[in-house]
Coordinates of C-alpha atoms in Angstrom, one line a residue:
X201 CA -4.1 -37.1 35.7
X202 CA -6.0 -34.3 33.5
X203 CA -8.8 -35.0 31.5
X204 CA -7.5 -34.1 27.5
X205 CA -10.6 -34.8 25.5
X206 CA -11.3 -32.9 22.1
X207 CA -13.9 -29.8 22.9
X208 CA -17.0 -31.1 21.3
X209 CA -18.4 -30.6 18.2
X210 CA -21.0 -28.3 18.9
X211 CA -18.5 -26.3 21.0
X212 CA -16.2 -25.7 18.3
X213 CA -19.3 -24.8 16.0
X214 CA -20.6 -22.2 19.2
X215 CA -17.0 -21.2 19.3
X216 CA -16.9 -19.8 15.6
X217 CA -20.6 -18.2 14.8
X218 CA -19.6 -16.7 18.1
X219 CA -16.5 -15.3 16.7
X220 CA -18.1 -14.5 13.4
X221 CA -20.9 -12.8 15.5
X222 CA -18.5 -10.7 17.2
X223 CA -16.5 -9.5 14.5
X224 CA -19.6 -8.4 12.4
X225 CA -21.0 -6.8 15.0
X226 CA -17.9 -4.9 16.5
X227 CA -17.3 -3.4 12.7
X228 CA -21.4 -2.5 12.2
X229 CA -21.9 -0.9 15.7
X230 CA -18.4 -0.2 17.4
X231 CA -16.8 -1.1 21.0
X232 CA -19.9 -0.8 22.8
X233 CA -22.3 -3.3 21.1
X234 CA -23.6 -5.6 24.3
X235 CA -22.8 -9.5 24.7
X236 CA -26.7 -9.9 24.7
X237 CA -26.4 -8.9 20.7
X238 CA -23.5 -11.0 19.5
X239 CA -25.1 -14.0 21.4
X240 CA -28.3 -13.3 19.8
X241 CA -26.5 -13.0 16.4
X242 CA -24.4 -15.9 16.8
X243 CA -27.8 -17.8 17.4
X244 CA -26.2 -18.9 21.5
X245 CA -27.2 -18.0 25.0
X246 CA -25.2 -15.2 26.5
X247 CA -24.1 -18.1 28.9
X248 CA -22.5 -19.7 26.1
X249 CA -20.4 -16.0 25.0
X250 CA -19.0 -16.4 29.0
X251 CA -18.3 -20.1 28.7
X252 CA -15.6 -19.2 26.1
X253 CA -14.4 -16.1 27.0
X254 CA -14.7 -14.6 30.9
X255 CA -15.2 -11.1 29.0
X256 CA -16.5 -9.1 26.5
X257 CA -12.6 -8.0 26.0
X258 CA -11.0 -11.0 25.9
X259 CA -13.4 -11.8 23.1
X260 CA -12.7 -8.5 21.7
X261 CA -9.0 -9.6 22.4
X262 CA -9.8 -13.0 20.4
X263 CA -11.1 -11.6 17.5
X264 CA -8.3 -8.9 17.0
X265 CA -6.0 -11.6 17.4
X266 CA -7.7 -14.0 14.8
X267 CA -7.9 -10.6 12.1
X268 CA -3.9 -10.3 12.9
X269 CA -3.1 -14.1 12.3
X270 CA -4.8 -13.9 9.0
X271 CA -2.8 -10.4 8.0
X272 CA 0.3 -12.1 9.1
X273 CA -0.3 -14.8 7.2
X274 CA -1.2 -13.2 4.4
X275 CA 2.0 -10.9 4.6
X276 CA 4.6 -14.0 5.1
X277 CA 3.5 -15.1 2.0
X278 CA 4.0 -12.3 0.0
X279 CA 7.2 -11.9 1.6
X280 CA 8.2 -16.1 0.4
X281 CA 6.4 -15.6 -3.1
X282 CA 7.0 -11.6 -4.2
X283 CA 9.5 -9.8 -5.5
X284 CA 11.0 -7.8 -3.0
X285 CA 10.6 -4.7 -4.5
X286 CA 7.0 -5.1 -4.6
X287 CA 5.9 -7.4 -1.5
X288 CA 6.1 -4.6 1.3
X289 CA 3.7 -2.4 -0.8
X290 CA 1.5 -5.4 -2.0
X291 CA 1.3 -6.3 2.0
X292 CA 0.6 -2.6 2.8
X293 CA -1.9 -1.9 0.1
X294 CA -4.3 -5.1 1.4
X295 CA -3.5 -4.0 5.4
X296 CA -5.0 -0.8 4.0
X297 CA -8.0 -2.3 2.2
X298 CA -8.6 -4.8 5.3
X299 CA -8.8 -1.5 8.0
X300 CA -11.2 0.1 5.2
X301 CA -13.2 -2.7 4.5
X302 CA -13.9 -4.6 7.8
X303 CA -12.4 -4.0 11.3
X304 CA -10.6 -0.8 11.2
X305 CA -12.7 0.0 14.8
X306 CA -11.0 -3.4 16.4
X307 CA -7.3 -1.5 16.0
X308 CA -9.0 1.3 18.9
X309 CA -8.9 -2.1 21.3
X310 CA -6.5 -1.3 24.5
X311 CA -6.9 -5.0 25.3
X312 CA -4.0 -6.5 25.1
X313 CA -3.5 -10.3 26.1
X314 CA -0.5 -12.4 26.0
X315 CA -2.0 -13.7 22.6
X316 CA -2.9 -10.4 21.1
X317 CA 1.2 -9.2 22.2
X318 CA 2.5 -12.1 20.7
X319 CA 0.4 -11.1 17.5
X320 CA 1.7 -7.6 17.4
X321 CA 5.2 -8.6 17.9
X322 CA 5.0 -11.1 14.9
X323 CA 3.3 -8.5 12.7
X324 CA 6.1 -5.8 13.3
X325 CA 8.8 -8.4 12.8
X326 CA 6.8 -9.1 9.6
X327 CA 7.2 -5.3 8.8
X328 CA 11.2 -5.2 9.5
X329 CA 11.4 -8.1 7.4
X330 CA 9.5 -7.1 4.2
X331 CA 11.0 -3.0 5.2
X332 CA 14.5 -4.6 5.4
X333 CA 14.2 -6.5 1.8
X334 CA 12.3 -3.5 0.3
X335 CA 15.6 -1.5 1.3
X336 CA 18.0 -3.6 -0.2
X337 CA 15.7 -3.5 -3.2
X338 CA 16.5 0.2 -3.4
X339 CA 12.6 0.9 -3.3
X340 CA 12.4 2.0 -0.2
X341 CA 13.7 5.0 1.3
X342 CA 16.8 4.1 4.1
X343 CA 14.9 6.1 7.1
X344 CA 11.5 4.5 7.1
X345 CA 11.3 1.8 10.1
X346 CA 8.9 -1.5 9.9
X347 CA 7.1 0.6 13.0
X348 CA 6.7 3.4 10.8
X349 CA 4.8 1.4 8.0
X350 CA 2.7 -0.6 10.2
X351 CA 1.5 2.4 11.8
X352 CA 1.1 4.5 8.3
X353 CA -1.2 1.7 7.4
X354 CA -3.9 2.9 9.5
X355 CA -3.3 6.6 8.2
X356 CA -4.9 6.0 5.0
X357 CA -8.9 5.3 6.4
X358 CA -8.3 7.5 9.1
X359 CA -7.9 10.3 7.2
X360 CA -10.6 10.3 4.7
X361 CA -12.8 9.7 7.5
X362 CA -12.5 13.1 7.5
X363 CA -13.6 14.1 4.1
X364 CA -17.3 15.1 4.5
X365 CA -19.7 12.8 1.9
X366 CA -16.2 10.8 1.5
X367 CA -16.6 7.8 -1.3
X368 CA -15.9 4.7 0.0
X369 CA -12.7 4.3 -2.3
X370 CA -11.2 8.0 -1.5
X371 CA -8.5 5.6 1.4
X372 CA -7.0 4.5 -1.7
X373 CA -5.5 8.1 -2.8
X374 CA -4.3 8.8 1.0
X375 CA -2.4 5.1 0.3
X376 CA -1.3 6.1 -3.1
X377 CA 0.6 9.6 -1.3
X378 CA 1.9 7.4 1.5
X379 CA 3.8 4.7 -0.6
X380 CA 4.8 7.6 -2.9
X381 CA 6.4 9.5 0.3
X382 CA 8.0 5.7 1.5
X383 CA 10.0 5.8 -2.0
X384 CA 13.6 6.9 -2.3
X385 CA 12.8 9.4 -5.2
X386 CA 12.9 12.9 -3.9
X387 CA 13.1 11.8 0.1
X388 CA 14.0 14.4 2.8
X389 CA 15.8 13.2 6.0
X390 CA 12.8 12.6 8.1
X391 CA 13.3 14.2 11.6
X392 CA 13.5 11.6 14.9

């Protein structure tokens, strides 16, 4: 018989600032930023980081998978409560704004978990869905592929990462030509 008791209370709190740590600090000061620093943000013991997760990856891992639950999230809903000849471009416009704005440097991670798999599986079904009813709108063009816009919605910040003393808006006009060229109007067959 197994012991099923509730974590406790202080766990769960560890657990969270640990989480909140990490994500902060992966976006401020990249991939390599030690355990010794998010347990020093998150207030813990670095004994406390490897009591909930056996590596720095799998809490990498964690937090990836925590930003992804809350995009998917975000993106069934629009695709219940828009109109679908605006929900896929709502859904890629703030999947833009989230990679500009906090973690794009967590979408680098080649961890991959069960957990973080089953999160990228969801999200690209996500994308076929809202792609599919943005088709049958008409206002989207019949070649682009749910891969193709979750991986244009990366493109945007990459880009004007380029652009010496960049602004930190200049993503949104690299977004505004992508969702222009994912439009019907004046499309070229796209080559395979």
């Amino acid at each position: 018989m197994t012991d099923a008791r509730a974590p406790r209370a202080d766990a769960v709190r560890n657990r969270a600032r640990l989480l909140d740590a990490a994500e902060l600090e992966f976006a401020e000061r990249g991939l390599d930023v030690s355990v010794a620093d998010i347990a020093t943000r998150a207030g813990v013991g670095k004994g406390t980081v490897f009591r909930h997760f056996a590596t720095k990856e799998d809490l990498l891992a964690t937090v990836v998978v925590h930003r992804l639950e809350k995009l998917i999230a975000d993106g069934e809903r629009l695709a219940d409560t828009s109109p679908s000849d605006t929900a896929l471009f709502e859904f890629v416009t703030l999947a833009a704004g989230q990679q500009q704005d906090e973690l794009s440097v967590l979408t680098a991670t080649d961890t991959v978990n069960d957990q973080l798999d089953d999160a990228q599986s969801r999200l690209f079904a996500l994308m076929e869905r809202l792609v599919a009813d943005a088709r049958a709108a008409g206002v989207l063009r019949p070649d682009v592929t749910g891969e193709d816009v979750a991986l244009l919605i990366c493109a945007p910040g990459h880009v004007a990462g380029f652009a010496p003393g960049r602004g930190p808006d200049l993503w949104r006009r690299y977004l505004g030509i992508i969702l222009d060229g994912l439009r019907p109007d004046g499309a070229h067959p796209l080559s395979h």
